[in-house]
Coordinates of N, CA and C in Angstrom, one line a residue:
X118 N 110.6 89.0 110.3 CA 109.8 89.8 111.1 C 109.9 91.2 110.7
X119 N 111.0 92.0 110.3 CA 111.5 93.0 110.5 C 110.8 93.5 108.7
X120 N 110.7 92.4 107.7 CA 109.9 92.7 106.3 C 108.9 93.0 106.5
X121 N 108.2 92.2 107.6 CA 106.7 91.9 107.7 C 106.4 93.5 108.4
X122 N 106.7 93.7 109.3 CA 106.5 94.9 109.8 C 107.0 96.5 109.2
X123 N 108.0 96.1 108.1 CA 108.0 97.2 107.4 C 107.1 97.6 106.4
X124 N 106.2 96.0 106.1 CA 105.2 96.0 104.9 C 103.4 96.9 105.7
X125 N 103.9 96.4 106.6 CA 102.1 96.8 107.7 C 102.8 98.2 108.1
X126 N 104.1 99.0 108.2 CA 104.2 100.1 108.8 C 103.7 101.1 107.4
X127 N 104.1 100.6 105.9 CA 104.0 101.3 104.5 C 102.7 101.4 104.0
X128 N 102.4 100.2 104.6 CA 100.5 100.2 104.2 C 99.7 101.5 104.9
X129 N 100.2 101.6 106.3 CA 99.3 102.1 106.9 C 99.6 103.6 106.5
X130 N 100.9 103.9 106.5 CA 101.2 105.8 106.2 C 101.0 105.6 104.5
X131 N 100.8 105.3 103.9 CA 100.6 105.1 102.6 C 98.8 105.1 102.1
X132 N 98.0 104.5 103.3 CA 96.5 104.7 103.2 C 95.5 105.8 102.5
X133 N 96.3 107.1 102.4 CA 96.2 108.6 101.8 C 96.2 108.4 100.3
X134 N 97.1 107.7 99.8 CA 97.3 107.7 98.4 C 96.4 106.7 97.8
X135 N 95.4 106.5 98.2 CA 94.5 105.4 97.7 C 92.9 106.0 97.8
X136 N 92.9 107.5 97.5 CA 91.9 107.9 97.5 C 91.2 108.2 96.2
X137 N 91.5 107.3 95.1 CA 91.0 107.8 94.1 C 90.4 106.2 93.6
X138 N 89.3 106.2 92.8 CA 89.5 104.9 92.6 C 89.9 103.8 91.3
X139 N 91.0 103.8 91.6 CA 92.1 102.7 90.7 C 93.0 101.9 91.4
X140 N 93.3 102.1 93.1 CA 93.8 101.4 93.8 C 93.2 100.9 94.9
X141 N 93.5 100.1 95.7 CA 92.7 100.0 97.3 C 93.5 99.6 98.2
X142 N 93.5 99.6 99.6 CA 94.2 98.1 100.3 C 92.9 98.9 101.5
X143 N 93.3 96.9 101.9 CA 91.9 96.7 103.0 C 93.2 96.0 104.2
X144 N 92.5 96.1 105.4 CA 93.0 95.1 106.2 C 91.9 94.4 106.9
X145 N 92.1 93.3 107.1 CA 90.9 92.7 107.6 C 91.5 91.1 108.3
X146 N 90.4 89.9 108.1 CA 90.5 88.7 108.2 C 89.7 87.7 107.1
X147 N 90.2 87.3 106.5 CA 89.9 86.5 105.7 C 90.8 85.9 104.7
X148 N 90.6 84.5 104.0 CA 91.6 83.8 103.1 C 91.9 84.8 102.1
X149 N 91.2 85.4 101.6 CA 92.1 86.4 100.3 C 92.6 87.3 101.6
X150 N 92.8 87.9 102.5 CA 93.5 88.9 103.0 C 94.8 88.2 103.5
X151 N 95.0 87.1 103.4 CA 96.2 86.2 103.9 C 95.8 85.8 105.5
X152 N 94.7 85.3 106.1 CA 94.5 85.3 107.4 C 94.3 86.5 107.7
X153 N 94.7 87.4 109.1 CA 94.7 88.5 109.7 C 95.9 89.5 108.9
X154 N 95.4 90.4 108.2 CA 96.1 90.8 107.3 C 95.4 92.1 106.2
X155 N 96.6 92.1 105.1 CA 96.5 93.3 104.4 C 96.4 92.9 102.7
X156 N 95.6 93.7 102.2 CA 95.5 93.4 100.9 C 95.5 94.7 99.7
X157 N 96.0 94.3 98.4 CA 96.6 95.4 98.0 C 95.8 95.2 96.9
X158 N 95.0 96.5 96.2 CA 94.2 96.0 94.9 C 94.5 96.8 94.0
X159 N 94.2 96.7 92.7 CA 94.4 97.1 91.4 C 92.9 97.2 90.6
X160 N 92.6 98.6 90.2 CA 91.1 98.1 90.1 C 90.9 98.3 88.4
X161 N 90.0 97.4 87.7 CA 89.4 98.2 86.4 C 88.4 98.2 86.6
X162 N 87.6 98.5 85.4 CA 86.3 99.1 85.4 C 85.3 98.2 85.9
X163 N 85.3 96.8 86.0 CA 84.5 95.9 86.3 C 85.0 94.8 87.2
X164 N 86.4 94.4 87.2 CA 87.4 93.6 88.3 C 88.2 94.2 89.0
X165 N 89.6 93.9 89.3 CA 90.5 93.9 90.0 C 91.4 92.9 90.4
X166 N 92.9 93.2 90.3 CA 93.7 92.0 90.7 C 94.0 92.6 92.2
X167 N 94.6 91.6 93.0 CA 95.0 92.5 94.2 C 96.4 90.8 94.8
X168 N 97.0 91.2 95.5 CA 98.4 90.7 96.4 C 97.5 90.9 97.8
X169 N 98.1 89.8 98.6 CA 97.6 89.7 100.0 C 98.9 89.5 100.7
X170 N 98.7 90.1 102.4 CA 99.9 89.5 103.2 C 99.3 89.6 104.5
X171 N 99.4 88.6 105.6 CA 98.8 88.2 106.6 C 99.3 87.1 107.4
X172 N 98.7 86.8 108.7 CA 99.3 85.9 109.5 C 97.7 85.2 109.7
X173 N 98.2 84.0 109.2 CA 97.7 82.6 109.6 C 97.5 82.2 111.5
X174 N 98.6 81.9 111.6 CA 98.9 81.6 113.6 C 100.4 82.0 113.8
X175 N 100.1 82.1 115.0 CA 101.5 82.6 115.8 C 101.7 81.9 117.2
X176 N 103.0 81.7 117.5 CA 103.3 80.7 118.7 C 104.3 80.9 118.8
X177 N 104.8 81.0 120.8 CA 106.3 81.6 120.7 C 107.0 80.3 120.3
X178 N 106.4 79.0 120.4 CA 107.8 78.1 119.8 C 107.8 77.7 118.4
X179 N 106.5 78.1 117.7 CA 106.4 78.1 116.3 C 106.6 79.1 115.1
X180 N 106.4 80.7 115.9 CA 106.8 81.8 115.4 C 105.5 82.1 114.3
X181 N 105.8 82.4 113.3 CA 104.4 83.0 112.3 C 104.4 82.0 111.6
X182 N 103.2 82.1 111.1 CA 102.6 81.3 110.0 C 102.0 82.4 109.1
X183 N 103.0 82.4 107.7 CA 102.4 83.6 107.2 C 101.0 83.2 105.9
X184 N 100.4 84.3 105.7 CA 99.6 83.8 105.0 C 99.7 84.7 103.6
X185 N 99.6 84.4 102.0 CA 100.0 85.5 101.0 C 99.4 85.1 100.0
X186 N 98.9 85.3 98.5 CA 98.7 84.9 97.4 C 98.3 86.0 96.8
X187 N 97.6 85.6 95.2 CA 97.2 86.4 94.4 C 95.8 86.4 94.3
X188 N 95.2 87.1 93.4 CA 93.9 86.9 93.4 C 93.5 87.7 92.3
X189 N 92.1 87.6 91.7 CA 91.3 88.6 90.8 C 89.8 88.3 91.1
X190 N 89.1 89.4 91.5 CA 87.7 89.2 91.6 C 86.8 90.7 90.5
X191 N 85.6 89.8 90.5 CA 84.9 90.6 89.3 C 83.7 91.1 89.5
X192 N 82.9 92.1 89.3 CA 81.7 92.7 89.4 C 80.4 91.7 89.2
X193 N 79.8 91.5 89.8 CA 78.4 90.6 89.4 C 76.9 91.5 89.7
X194 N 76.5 91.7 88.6 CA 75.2 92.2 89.5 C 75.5 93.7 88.6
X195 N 74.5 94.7 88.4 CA 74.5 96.2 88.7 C 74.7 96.7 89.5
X196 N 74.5 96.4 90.7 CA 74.8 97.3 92.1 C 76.2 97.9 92.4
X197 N 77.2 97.3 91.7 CA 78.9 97.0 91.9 C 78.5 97.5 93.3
X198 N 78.2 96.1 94.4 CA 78.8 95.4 95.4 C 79.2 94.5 95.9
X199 N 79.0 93.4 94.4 CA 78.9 91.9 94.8 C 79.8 91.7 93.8
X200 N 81.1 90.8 94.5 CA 82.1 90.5 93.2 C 82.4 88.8 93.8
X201 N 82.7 88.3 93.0 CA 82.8 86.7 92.7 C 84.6 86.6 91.9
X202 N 85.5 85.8 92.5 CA 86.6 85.6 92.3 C 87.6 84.3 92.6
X203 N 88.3 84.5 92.3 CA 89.3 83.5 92.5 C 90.8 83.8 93.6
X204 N 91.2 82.9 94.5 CA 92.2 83.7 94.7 C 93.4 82.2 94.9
X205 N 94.4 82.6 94.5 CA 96.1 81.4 94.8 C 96.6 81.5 95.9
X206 N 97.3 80.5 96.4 CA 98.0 80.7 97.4 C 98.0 80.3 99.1
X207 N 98.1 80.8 100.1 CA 97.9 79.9 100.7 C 96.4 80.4 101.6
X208 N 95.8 79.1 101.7 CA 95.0 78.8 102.1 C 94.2 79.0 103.8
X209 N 95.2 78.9 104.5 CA 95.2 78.2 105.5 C 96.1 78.3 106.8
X210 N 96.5 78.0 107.7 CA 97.5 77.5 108.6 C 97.6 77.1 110.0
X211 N 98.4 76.3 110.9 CA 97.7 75.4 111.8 C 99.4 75.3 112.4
X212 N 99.2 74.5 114.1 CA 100.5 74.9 114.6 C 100.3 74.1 115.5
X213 N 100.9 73.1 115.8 CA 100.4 71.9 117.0 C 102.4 71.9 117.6
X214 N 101.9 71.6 118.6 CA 103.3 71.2 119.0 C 104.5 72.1 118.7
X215 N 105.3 71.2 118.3 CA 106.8 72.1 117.9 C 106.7 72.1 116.1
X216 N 105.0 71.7 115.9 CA 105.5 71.6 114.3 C 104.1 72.8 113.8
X217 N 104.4 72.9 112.9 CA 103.3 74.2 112.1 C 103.4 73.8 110.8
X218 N 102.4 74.4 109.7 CA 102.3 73.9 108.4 C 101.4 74.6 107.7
X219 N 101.5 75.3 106.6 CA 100.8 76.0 105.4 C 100.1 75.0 105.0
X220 N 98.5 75.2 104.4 CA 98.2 75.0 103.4 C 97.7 75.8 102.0
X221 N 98.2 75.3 101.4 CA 98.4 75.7 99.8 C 97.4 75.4 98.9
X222 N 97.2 76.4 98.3 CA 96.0 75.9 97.3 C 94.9 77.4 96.5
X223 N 93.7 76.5 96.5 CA 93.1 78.1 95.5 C 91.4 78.3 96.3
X224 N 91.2 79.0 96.3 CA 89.8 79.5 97.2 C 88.7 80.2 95.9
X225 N 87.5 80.0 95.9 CA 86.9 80.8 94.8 C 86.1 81.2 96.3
X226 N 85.9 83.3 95.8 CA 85.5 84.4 96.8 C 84.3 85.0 96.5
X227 N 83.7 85.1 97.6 CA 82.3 86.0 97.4 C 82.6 87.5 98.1
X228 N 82.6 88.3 97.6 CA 82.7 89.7 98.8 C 81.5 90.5 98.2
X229 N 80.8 91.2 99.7 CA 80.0 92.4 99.4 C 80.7 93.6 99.6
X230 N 80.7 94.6 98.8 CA 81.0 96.1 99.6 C 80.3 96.7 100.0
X231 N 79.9 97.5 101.2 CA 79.0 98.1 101.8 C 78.5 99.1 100.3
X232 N 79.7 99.7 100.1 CA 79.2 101.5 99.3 C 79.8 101.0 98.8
X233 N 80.3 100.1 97.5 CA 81.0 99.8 96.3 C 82.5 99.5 96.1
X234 N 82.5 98.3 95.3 CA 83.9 98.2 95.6 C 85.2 98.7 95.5
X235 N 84.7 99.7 94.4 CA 86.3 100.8 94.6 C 86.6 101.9 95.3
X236 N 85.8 101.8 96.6 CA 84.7 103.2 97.7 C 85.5 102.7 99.1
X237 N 85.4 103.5 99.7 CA 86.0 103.1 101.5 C 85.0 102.7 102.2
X238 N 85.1 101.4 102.6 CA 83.9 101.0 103.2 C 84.3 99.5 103.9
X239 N 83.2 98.8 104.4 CA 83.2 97.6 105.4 C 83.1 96.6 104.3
X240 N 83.9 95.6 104.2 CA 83.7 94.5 103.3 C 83.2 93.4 104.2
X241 N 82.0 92.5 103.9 CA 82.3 91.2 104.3 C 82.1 89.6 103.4
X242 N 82.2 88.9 103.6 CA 82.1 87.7 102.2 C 82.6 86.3 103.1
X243 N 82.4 85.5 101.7 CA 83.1 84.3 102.3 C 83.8 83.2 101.0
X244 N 84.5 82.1 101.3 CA 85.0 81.8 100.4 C 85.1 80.4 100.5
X245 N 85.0 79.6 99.5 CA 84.9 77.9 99.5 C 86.6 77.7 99.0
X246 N 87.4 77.3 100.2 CA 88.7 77.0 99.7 C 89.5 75.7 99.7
X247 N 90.4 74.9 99.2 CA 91.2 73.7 99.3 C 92.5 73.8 99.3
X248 N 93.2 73.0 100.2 CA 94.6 73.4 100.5 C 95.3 71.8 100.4
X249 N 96.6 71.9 100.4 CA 97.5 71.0 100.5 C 98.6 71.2 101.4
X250 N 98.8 70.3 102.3 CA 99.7 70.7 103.6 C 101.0 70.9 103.2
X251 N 101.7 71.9 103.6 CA 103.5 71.8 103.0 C 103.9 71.1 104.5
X252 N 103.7 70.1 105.1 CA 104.6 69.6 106.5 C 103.7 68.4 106.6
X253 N 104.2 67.3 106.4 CA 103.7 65.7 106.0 C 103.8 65.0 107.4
X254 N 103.6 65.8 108.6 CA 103.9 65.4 110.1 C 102.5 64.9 110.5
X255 N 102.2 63.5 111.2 CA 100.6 63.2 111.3 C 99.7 63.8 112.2
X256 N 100.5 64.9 112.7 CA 99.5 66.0 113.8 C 98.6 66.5 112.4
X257 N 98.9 66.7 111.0 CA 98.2 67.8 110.0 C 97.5 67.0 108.9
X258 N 96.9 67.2 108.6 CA 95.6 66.5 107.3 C 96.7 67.1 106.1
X259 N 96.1 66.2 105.4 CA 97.0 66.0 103.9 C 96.5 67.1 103.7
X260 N 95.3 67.2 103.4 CA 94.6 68.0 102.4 C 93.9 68.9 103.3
X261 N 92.8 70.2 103.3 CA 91.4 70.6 103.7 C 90.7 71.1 102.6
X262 N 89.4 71.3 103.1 CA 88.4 71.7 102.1 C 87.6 72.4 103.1
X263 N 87.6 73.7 103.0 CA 86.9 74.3 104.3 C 86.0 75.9 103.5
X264 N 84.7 75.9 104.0 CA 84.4 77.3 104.0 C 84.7 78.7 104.8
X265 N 84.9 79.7 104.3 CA 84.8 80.6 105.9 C 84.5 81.6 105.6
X266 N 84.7 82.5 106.2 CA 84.2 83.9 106.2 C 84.8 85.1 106.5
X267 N 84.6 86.4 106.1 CA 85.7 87.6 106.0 C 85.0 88.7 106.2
X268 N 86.0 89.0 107.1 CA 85.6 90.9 107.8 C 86.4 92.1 107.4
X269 N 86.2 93.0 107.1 CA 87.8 93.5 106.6 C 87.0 95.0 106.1
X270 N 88.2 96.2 106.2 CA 87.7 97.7 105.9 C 88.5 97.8 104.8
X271 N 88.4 99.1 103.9 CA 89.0 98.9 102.7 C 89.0 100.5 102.7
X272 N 90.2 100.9 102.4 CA 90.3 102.9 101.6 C 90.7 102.2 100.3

């Protein structure tokens, strides 16, 4: 708990140095931002790699369900607002009972940027993702395959 909150206290006083554009972090909701969460980007001229960290679910008898992976997404279109990507990692997460469980796996990403992707602005998008359960308990599906959708600000 005490990493997780040192990572969201560095992001946020650190938001200043991301005014140029070659870096970003967004916080938002969505599978590339790790669930409810933060995302960290690396930008070139046409893509960008970026690290995610977020919470999936929370329960006082199940505690966090974190959410994290990698990613790279890429410019489509002339407008640079529409980028198309890939992202690893986890998927997903779910909390029944006294049991909770990640799913794992890879999401391919659609995001718009309001005013461009390496610009401060409102992102939203969505993403076709597949997971594999890490907790084999019959409250959880082996597998998912789920669409969704993403809200998120970005400096």
């Amino acid at each position: 708990m005490n990493k997780v909150l040192s990572i969201v206290f560095m992001s946020i006083f650190s938001v200043n140095s991301f005014s140029d554009d070659t870096r970003n972090v967004s916080f938002g909701l969505g599978t590339d931002q790790g669930g409810f969460g933060w995302k960290y980007t690396v930008n070139d001229r046409e893509s960008r790699f970026y690290g995610s960290l977020g919470l999936y679910t929370y329960s006082s008898s199940n505690g966090f369900n974190l959410g994290y992976g990698l990613g790279w997404e890429s410019l489509v279109g002339s407008s640079r607002n529409n980028t198309l990507g890939i992202f690893l990692g986890s998927v997903s997460g779910e909390g029944r009972n006294e049991e909770r469980t990640s799913y794992h796996g890879a999401a391919l990403t659609y995001n718009y940027y309001f005013k461009g992707f390496t610009k401060s602005n409102y992102v939203i998008g969505a993403d076709l993702k597949y997971g594999i359960s890490s907790n084999s308990h019959s409250y959880f599906k082996e597998n998912i395959s789920q669409v969704s959708v993403k809200v998120a600000y970005q400096w």
